[in-house]
Amino acid sequence: VVQSLSFWDRDPEGGILWWAGEVGGFETVAVGGGVVRGVEEAGIGRGRGQGGQGGQGTRVQAAARFDAVAVNVPVYLTWLRERVVEKGGVFIRATVPVDRGLVGALEVARATVRRITGREGDVFINATGLGAGKLCGDEKCRPVKGQTVLVRGEADAIWTRLGEGYIAYVIPRPGSGTTVLGGTKEVGTWDERVSEEVTRRILEGAKGLAPELLTGRDGGFEVVSAQAGFRPGREGGARVEVERVGGFRVVHAYGVDGAGYQNSVGLAKEVEGLVQSVLGEDKAKL
């Protein structure tokens, strides 16, 4: 758990943050209480309010701090896999067709499970991300391209700056000696190439947020890598529900956009509840 600080170029959501009561240590530094000309003025930074991708020189209108979780993603995923294995889970890597629709893919998945484990699948969970668009014929699915930059050093907190048409953020990876800088959100594009111009803007936008990471010989960041990928976006939000199709019982869980890690535990609990409800129907019939 680390301290997270967020700054807005204008009052967020009319000055009301619905999640304020859901996080620990929440404190509004300035919301609707006049212009914070620099975060230094709010007593929570080192001139951090004046930088920002696309917001160079823009006044910070609102600021808040709260407790948040910074995750070292590769370590977290390894830990999750180990927990599943400890509980008897089996990982199977296989290819399923998408040109035969959801039922065709489920038939192949069921046959694969039967061949490897000797068991039938009672309920199938569809967490195929962007693949669900073609697999389920869901026209609401769309890619949301994001680009980030990994730099050396761990920032002393999570920092976020939000403005009109841009977001700049700094997220340390605990224990790795690195920090993720971002970011972008391009809806509907399938271009997976890393843009050098976007990388430049991300680095420029993060300078005012994490000056402690400016350790390069040129006074800038020490860049480890730049990467781009697609978030599984969906118009109207995630699809989390039960569907019965072709004799299969399916729990859909896709379309969370860029909130995969934030939503992962809560989404897993909701999916578990749906699976239990489906299995409970079987017991009721006995």
mmCIF file of C-alpha atoms in Angstrom:
data_model
loop_
_atom_site.group_PDB
_atom_site.id
_atom_site.type_symbol
_atom_site.label_atom_id
_atom_site.label_comp_id
_atom_site.label_asym_id
_atom_site.label_seq_id
_atom_site.Cartn_x
_atom_site.Cartn_y
_atom_site.Cartn_z
ATOM 1 C CA VAL A 1 0.000 0.000 0.000
ATOM 2 C CA VAL A 2 1.403 3.379 -1.014
ATOM 3 C CA GLN A 3 0.175 6.946 -1.008
ATOM 4 C CA SER A 4 -1.598 8.018 -4.173
ATOM 5 C CA LEU A 5 -2.036 11.647 -5.177
ATOM 6 C CA SER A 6 -4.289 12.860 -7.978
ATOM 7 C CA PHE A 7 -4.572 16.314 -9.544
ATOM 8 C CA TRP A 8 -7.269 17.656 -11.841
ATOM 9 C CA ASP A 9 -7.171 20.647 -14.165
ATOM 10 C CA ARG A 10 -10.828 21.205 -13.311
ATOM 11 C CA ASP A 11 -13.166 19.958 -10.586
ATOM 12 C CA PRO A 12 -13.755 16.238 -11.173
ATOM 13 C CA GLU A 13 -17.347 15.088 -11.608
ATOM 14 C CA GLY A 14 -18.742 18.292 -10.177
ATOM 15 C CA GLY A 15 -16.524 17.978 -7.112
ATOM 16 C CA ILE A 16 -18.004 14.612 -6.121
ATOM 17 C CA LEU A 17 -15.815 11.501 -6.212
ATOM 18 C CA TRP A 18 -18.035 8.432 -5.794
ATOM 19 C CA TRP A 19 -15.064 6.280 -4.762
ATOM 20 C CA ALA A 20 -13.847 8.578 -1.980
ATOM 21 C CA GLY A 21 -15.473 6.486 0.731
ATOM 22 C CA GLU A 22 -14.142 3.233 -0.703
ATOM 23 C CA VAL A 23 -10.425 3.939 -0.203
ATOM 24 C CA GLY A 24 -8.417 4.430 2.945
ATOM 25 C CA GLY A 25 -6.902 7.713 4.014
ATOM 26 C CA PHE A 26 -8.869 9.803 1.547
ATOM 27 C CA GLU A 27 -8.331 13.533 1.937
ATOM 28 C CA THR A 28 -9.471 16.286 -0.363
ATOM 29 C CA VAL A 29 -6.740 18.863 -0.685
ATOM 30 C CA ALA A 30 -8.689 21.271 -2.869
ATOM 31 C CA VAL A 31 -11.987 20.626 -4.641
ATOM 32 C CA GLY A 32 -14.059 23.655 -5.518
ATOM 33 C CA GLY A 33 -12.055 25.688 -3.062
ATOM 34 C CA GLY A 34 -10.236 27.925 -5.467
ATOM 35 C CA VAL A 35 -7.310 27.418 -7.772
ATOM 36 C CA VAL A 36 -4.279 25.498 -6.565
ATOM 37 C CA ARG A 37 -1.607 27.211 -8.632
ATOM 38 C CA GLY A 38 0.895 24.499 -7.840
ATOM 39 C CA VAL A 39 0.809 21.382 -5.766
ATOM 40 C CA GLU A 40 3.512 22.894 -3.587
ATOM 41 C CA GLU A 41 0.830 25.356 -2.518
ATOM 42 C CA ALA A 42 -1.305 22.446 -1.346
ATOM 43 C CA GLY A 43 1.594 21.142 0.709
ATOM 44 C CA ILE A 44 1.777 17.746 -1.000
ATOM 45 C CA GLY A 45 4.528 17.934 -3.545
ATOM 46 C CA ARG A 46 7.566 19.567 -5.037
ATOM 47 C CA GLY A 47 6.146 21.806 -7.712
ATOM 48 C CA ARG A 48 4.279 18.862 -9.186
ATOM 49 C CA GLY A 49 1.260 20.870 -10.206
ATOM 50 C CA GLN A 50 2.840 22.714 -13.105
ATOM 51 C CA GLY A 51 3.881 19.851 -15.377
ATOM 52 C CA GLY A 52 1.627 17.513 -17.263
ATOM 53 C CA GLN A 53 1.213 16.017 -20.678
ATOM 54 C CA GLY A 54 -0.820 18.524 -22.607
ATOM 55 C CA GLY A 55 -1.257 20.598 -19.468
ATOM 56 C CA GLN A 56 2.053 22.435 -19.317
ATOM 57 C CA GLY A 57 1.499 25.558 -17.244
ATOM 58 C CA THR A 58 -2.158 24.722 -16.572
ATOM 59 C CA ARG A 59 -3.362 25.422 -13.058
ATOM 60 C CA VAL A 60 -4.421 22.529 -10.884
ATOM 61 C CA GLN A 61 -8.030 23.051 -9.825
ATOM 62 C CA ALA A 62 -8.407 20.070 -7.500
ATOM 63 C CA ALA A 63 -6.227 17.600 -5.645
ATOM 64 C CA ALA A 64 -6.675 14.629 -3.368
ATOM 65 C CA ARG A 65 -4.611 11.966 -1.650
ATOM 66 C CA PHE A 66 -5.506 8.449 -0.520
ATOM 67 C CA ASP A 67 -4.099 4.989 0.083
ATOM 68 C CA ALA A 68 -3.700 2.767 -2.971
ATOM 69 C CA VAL A 69 -2.091 -0.504 -3.979
ATOM 70 C CA ALA A 70 0.930 -0.522 -6.295
ATOM 71 C CA VAL A 71 1.340 -3.918 -7.947
ATOM 72 C CA ASN A 72 4.416 -5.488 -9.508
ATOM 73 C CA VAL A 73 2.382 -7.164 -12.242
ATOM 74 C CA PRO A 74 4.730 -10.034 -13.266
ATOM 75 C CA VAL A 75 5.157 -11.059 -9.608
ATOM 76 C CA TYR A 76 1.425 -10.754 -8.946
ATOM 77 C CA LEU A 77 0.516 -12.959 -11.918
ATOM 78 C CA THR A 78 3.027 -15.608 -10.863
ATOM 79 C CA TRP A 79 1.569 -15.571 -7.339
ATOM 80 C CA LEU A 80 -1.976 -15.941 -8.666
ATOM 81 C CA ARG A 81 -0.970 -18.900 -10.834
ATOM 82 C CA GLU A 82 0.689 -20.615 -7.880
ATOM 83 C CA ARG A 83 -2.447 -20.194 -5.770
ATOM 84 C CA VAL A 84 -4.610 -21.770 -8.477
ATOM 85 C CA VAL A 85 -2.247 -24.747 -8.772
ATOM 86 C CA GLU A 86 -2.185 -25.193 -4.986
ATOM 87 C CA LYS A 87 -5.981 -25.471 -5.040
ATOM 88 C CA GLY A 88 -5.870 -28.182 -7.701
ATOM 89 C CA GLY A 89 -6.339 -26.017 -10.770
ATOM 90 C CA VAL A 90 -4.947 -27.143 -14.115
ATOM 91 C CA PHE A 91 -3.690 -24.745 -16.776
ATOM 92 C CA ILE A 92 -4.286 -25.797 -20.373
ATOM 93 C CA ARG A 93 -2.953 -23.843 -23.349
ATOM 94 C CA ALA A 94 -4.895 -24.502 -26.507
ATOM 95 C CA THR A 95 -6.301 -22.762 -29.562
ATOM 96 C CA VAL A 96 -10.051 -22.497 -30.123
ATOM 97 C CA PRO A 97 -11.696 -21.353 -33.365
ATOM 98 C CA VAL A 98 -13.470 -18.020 -33.539
ATOM 99 C CA ASP A 99 -14.975 -18.451 -37.003
ATOM 100 C CA ARG A 100 -17.501 -20.993 -35.705
ATOM 101 C CA GLY A 101 -18.985 -18.703 -33.094
ATOM 102 C CA LEU A 102 -19.197 -19.183 -29.352
ATOM 103 C CA VAL A 103 -20.726 -22.654 -29.534
ATOM 104 C CA GLY A 104 -18.002 -23.898 -31.882
ATOM 105 C CA ALA A 105 -15.306 -22.588 -29.546
ATOM 106 C CA LEU A 106 -17.012 -24.147 -26.529
ATOM 107 C CA GLU A 107 -17.196 -27.525 -28.247
ATOM 108 C CA VAL A 108 -13.445 -27.478 -28.845
ATOM 109 C CA ALA A 109 -12.789 -26.273 -25.281
ATOM 110 C CA ARG A 110 -14.941 -29.056 -23.819
ATOM 111 C CA ALA A 111 -13.229 -31.703 -25.925
ATOM 112 C CA THR A 112 -9.810 -30.398 -24.885
ATOM 113 C CA VAL A 113 -10.718 -30.435 -21.191
ATOM 114 C CA ARG A 114 -12.098 -33.972 -21.507
ATOM 115 C CA ARG A 115 -8.987 -35.223 -23.319
ATOM 116 C CA ILE A 116 -6.502 -33.778 -20.813
ATOM 117 C CA THR A 117 -8.345 -34.116 -17.501
ATOM 118 C CA GLY A 118 -10.907 -36.803 -18.202
ATOM 119 C CA ARG A 119 -13.618 -34.521 -16.838
ATOM 120 C CA GLU A 120 -16.532 -32.634 -18.321
ATOM 121 C CA GLY A 121 -16.802 -28.885 -17.930
ATOM 122 C CA ASP A 122 -19.839 -27.935 -15.868
ATOM 123 C CA VAL A 123 -19.630 -24.185 -16.458
ATOM 124 C CA PHE A 124 -17.427 -22.259 -18.882
ATOM 125 C CA ILE A 125 -16.159 -18.752 -18.101
ATOM 126 C CA ASN A 126 -15.667 -16.525 -21.104
ATOM 127 C CA ALA A 127 -12.883 -14.079 -20.221
ATOM 128 C CA THR A 128 -11.518 -13.712 -23.736
ATOM 129 C CA GLY A 129 -11.080 -9.951 -23.657
ATOM 130 C CA LEU A 130 -11.053 -8.377 -27.106
ATOM 131 C CA GLY A 131 -11.537 -11.820 -28.646
ATOM 132 C CA ALA A 132 -15.083 -11.817 -27.297
ATOM 133 C CA GLY A 133 -16.071 -9.311 -29.948
ATOM 134 C CA LYS A 134 -15.697 -11.814 -32.768
ATOM 135 C CA LEU A 135 -16.333 -14.908 -30.653
ATOM 136 C CA CYS A 136 -19.697 -13.685 -29.367
ATOM 137 C CA GLY A 137 -20.581 -11.340 -32.186
ATOM 138 C CA ASP A 138 -20.532 -8.499 -29.675
ATOM 139 C CA GLU A 139 -20.347 -5.292 -31.687
ATOM 140 C CA LYS A 140 -19.916 -3.234 -28.527
ATOM 141 C CA CYS A 141 -16.348 -4.498 -28.085
ATOM 142 C CA ARG A 142 -13.570 -2.188 -29.252
ATOM 143 C CA PRO A 143 -9.820 -1.919 -28.700
ATOM 144 C CA VAL A 144 -8.485 0.874 -26.517
ATOM 145 C CA LYS A 145 -4.805 1.334 -27.262
ATOM 146 C CA GLY A 146 -2.550 2.339 -24.413
ATOM 147 C CA GLN A 147 1.137 3.196 -24.399
ATOM 148 C CA THR A 148 3.439 3.306 -21.377
ATOM 149 C CA VAL A 149 7.114 3.781 -20.637
ATOM 150 C CA LEU A 150 9.114 1.785 -18.082
ATOM 151 C CA VAL A 151 11.919 3.744 -16.381
ATOM 152 C CA ARG A 152 14.559 2.985 -13.750
ATOM 153 C CA GLY A 153 13.918 3.830 -10.114
ATOM 154 C CA GLU A 154 10.836 3.503 -7.926
ATOM 155 C CA ALA A 155 8.716 6.609 -7.482
ATOM 156 C CA ASP A 156 7.917 7.575 -3.891
ATOM 157 C CA ALA A 157 4.147 7.460 -4.535
ATOM 158 C CA ILE A 158 1.514 7.017 -7.225
ATOM 159 C CA TRP A 159 0.939 10.318 -9.018
ATOM 160 C CA THR A 160 -1.830 11.116 -11.486
ATOM 161 C CA ARG A 161 -2.608 14.287 -13.423
ATOM 162 C CA LEU A 162 -5.881 14.515 -15.369
ATOM 163 C CA GLY A 163 -6.805 17.228 -17.804
ATOM 164 C CA GLU A 164 -8.793 17.911 -20.951
ATOM 165 C CA GLY A 165 -7.910 15.122 -23.371
ATOM 166 C CA TYR A 166 -4.889 13.792 -21.494
ATOM 167 C CA ILE A 167 -3.759 11.834 -18.469
ATOM 168 C CA ALA A 168 -0.291 11.549 -16.989
ATOM 169 C CA TYR A 169 0.514 8.989 -14.321
ATOM 170 C CA VAL A 170 3.406 7.486 -12.382
ATOM 171 C CA ILE A 171 3.056 4.002 -10.858
ATOM 172 C CA PRO A 172 5.988 2.386 -9.036
ATOM 173 C CA ARG A 173 6.533 -1.372 -9.327
ATOM 174 C CA PRO A 174 7.448 -2.415 -5.772
ATOM 175 C CA GLY A 175 10.652 -4.406 -5.463
ATOM 176 C CA SER A 176 11.558 -4.133 -9.141
ATOM 177 C CA GLY A 177 13.540 -0.906 -9.140
ATOM 178 C CA THR A 178 11.311 0.421 -11.930
ATOM 179 C CA THR A 179 8.293 2.669 -12.448
ATOM 180 C CA VAL A 180 5.604 2.759 -15.141
ATOM 181 C CA LEU A 181 4.842 6.109 -16.758
ATOM 182 C CA GLY A 182 1.752 6.746 -18.844
ATOM 183 C CA GLY A 183 -0.325 7.128 -20.633
ATOM 184 C CA THR A 184 -2.669 7.167 -23.585
ATOM 185 C CA LYS A 185 -6.177 6.007 -24.419
ATOM 186 C CA GLU A 186 -6.923 5.653 -28.145
ATOM 187 C CA VAL A 187 -10.355 4.144 -28.731
ATOM 188 C CA GLY A 188 -10.904 2.052 -31.846
ATOM 189 C CA THR A 189 -7.352 1.868 -33.184
ATOM 190 C CA TRP A 190 -5.670 -1.449 -34.051
ATOM 191 C CA ASP A 191 -2.233 0.063 -34.647
ATOM 192 C CA GLU A 192 -0.020 -1.748 -32.127
ATOM 193 C CA ARG A 193 3.175 0.141 -32.957
ATOM 194 C CA VAL A 194 4.941 2.194 -30.287
ATOM 195 C CA SER A 195 4.926 5.880 -31.168
ATOM 196 C CA GLU A 196 8.142 7.772 -30.441
ATOM 197 C CA GLU A 197 6.185 11.027 -30.252
ATOM 198 C CA VAL A 198 3.837 9.561 -27.648
ATOM 199 C CA THR A 199 6.830 8.282 -25.673
ATOM 200 C CA ARG A 200 8.280 11.801 -25.714
ATOM 201 C CA ARG A 201 4.991 13.283 -24.478
ATOM 202 C CA ILE A 202 4.696 10.712 -21.695
ATOM 203 C CA LEU A 203 8.222 11.423 -20.463
ATOM 204 C CA GLU A 204 7.653 15.173 -20.617
ATOM 205 C CA GLY A 205 4.351 14.879 -18.784
ATOM 206 C CA ALA A 206 5.852 12.813 -15.964
ATOM 207 C CA LYS A 207 8.758 15.149 -15.197
ATOM 208 C CA GLY A 208 6.724 17.335 -12.888
ATOM 209 C CA LEU A 209 5.193 14.330 -11.144
ATOM 210 C CA ALA A 210 8.295 12.296 -10.332
ATOM 211 C CA PRO A 211 11.426 14.476 -10.304
ATOM 212 C CA GLU A 212 13.129 11.893 -8.072
ATOM 213 C CA LEU A 213 13.356 9.620 -11.135
ATOM 214 C CA LEU A 214 15.250 12.137 -13.278
ATOM 215 C CA THR A 215 18.544 10.299 -12.834
ATOM 216 C CA GLY A 216 19.740 10.076 -16.442
ATOM 217 C CA ARG A 217 22.954 11.679 -17.607
ATOM 218 C CA ASP A 218 20.969 14.234 -19.557
ATOM 219 C CA GLY A 219 18.837 15.058 -16.525
ATOM 220 C CA GLY A 220 15.926 13.010 -17.822
ATOM 221 C CA PHE A 221 14.528 9.547 -17.148
ATOM 222 C CA GLU A 222 16.500 6.349 -17.652
ATOM 223 C CA VAL A 223 14.188 4.541 -20.060
ATOM 224 C CA VAL A 224 14.088 0.757 -19.867
ATOM 225 C CA SER A 225 11.419 0.184 -22.519
ATOM 226 C CA ALA A 226 8.339 1.603 -24.212
ATOM 227 C CA GLN A 227 5.350 -0.590 -24.955
ATOM 228 C CA ALA A 228 1.863 -0.402 -26.430
ATOM 229 C CA GLY A 229 -1.080 -2.750 -26.115
ATOM 230 C CA PHE A 230 -4.838 -3.021 -26.414
ATOM 231 C CA ARG A 231 -7.251 -2.789 -23.525
ATOM 232 C CA PRO A 232 -10.469 -4.791 -23.983
ATOM 233 C CA GLY A 233 -12.950 -1.942 -24.150
ATOM 234 C CA ARG A 234 -16.701 -2.344 -24.476
ATOM 235 C CA GLU A 235 -19.334 0.313 -25.065
ATOM 236 C CA GLY A 236 -21.611 0.473 -22.035
ATOM 237 C CA GLY A 237 -19.164 -1.291 -19.731
ATOM 238 C CA ALA A 238 -18.194 -4.858 -18.926
ATOM 239 C CA ARG A 239 -20.397 -7.840 -19.662
ATOM 240 C CA VAL A 240 -20.743 -10.030 -16.567
ATOM 241 C CA GLU A 241 -23.690 -12.388 -16.819
ATOM 242 C CA VAL A 242 -24.863 -15.969 -17.372
ATOM 243 C CA GLU A 243 -25.846 -17.209 -20.808
ATOM 244 C CA ARG A 244 -27.107 -20.610 -21.896
ATOM 245 C CA VAL A 245 -26.211 -21.366 -25.487
ATOM 246 C CA GLY A 246 -26.046 -24.612 -27.452
ATOM 247 C CA GLY A 247 -26.388 -26.726 -24.340
ATOM 248 C CA PHE A 248 -23.520 -24.914 -22.623
ATOM 249 C CA ARG A 249 -23.694 -22.771 -19.517
ATOM 250 C CA VAL A 250 -21.422 -19.772 -19.826
ATOM 251 C CA VAL A 251 -20.475 -16.958 -17.480
ATOM 252 C CA HIS A 252 -19.271 -13.967 -19.469
ATOM 253 C CA ALA A 253 -16.614 -11.727 -17.909
ATOM 254 C CA TYR A 254 -15.082 -9.351 -20.431
ATOM 255 C CA GLY A 255 -14.944 -5.730 -21.497
ATOM 256 C CA VAL A 256 -13.327 -4.125 -18.441
ATOM 257 C CA ASP A 257 -11.226 -1.722 -20.537
ATOM 258 C CA GLY A 258 -8.113 -0.606 -18.619
ATOM 259 C CA ALA A 259 -9.412 -1.659 -15.202
ATOM 260 C CA GLY A 260 -8.341 -5.300 -15.352
ATOM 261 C CA TYR A 261 -6.141 -5.333 -12.262
ATOM 262 C CA GLN A 262 -8.293 -2.893 -10.306
ATOM 263 C CA ASN A 263 -11.417 -4.947 -10.968
ATOM 264 C CA SER A 264 -9.828 -8.399 -10.883
ATOM 265 C CA VAL A 265 -10.682 -9.438 -7.328
ATOM 266 C CA GLY A 266 -14.182 -7.973 -7.322
ATOM 267 C CA LEU A 267 -14.916 -9.369 -10.779
ATOM 268 C CA ALA A 268 -13.661 -12.816 -9.750
ATOM 269 C CA LYS A 269 -15.977 -12.796 -6.729
ATOM 270 C CA GLU A 270 -18.937 -11.814 -8.876
ATOM 271 C CA VAL A 271 -18.123 -14.557 -11.392
ATOM 272 C CA GLU A 272 -17.794 -17.067 -8.564
ATOM 273 C CA GLY A 273 -21.252 -16.097 -7.327
ATOM 274 C CA LEU A 274 -22.726 -16.590 -10.809
ATOM 275 C CA VAL A 275 -21.043 -19.988 -11.175
ATOM 276 C CA GLN A 276 -22.365 -21.074 -7.779
ATOM 277 C CA SER A 277 -25.866 -19.964 -8.744
ATOM 278 C CA VAL A 278 -25.707 -22.066 -11.909
ATOM 279 C CA LEU A 279 -24.423 -25.111 -10.012
ATOM 280 C CA GLY A 280 -27.071 -24.512 -7.362
ATOM 281 C CA GLU A 281 -29.746 -24.973 -10.005
ATOM 282 C CA ASP A 282 -28.432 -28.496 -10.555
ATOM 283 C CA LYS A 283 -28.730 -29.309 -6.864
ATOM 284 C CA ALA A 284 -32.255 -27.937 -6.766
ATOM 285 C CA LYS A 285 -33.264 -30.345 -9.529
ATOM 286 C CA LEU A 286 -32.003 -33.411 -7.628
#
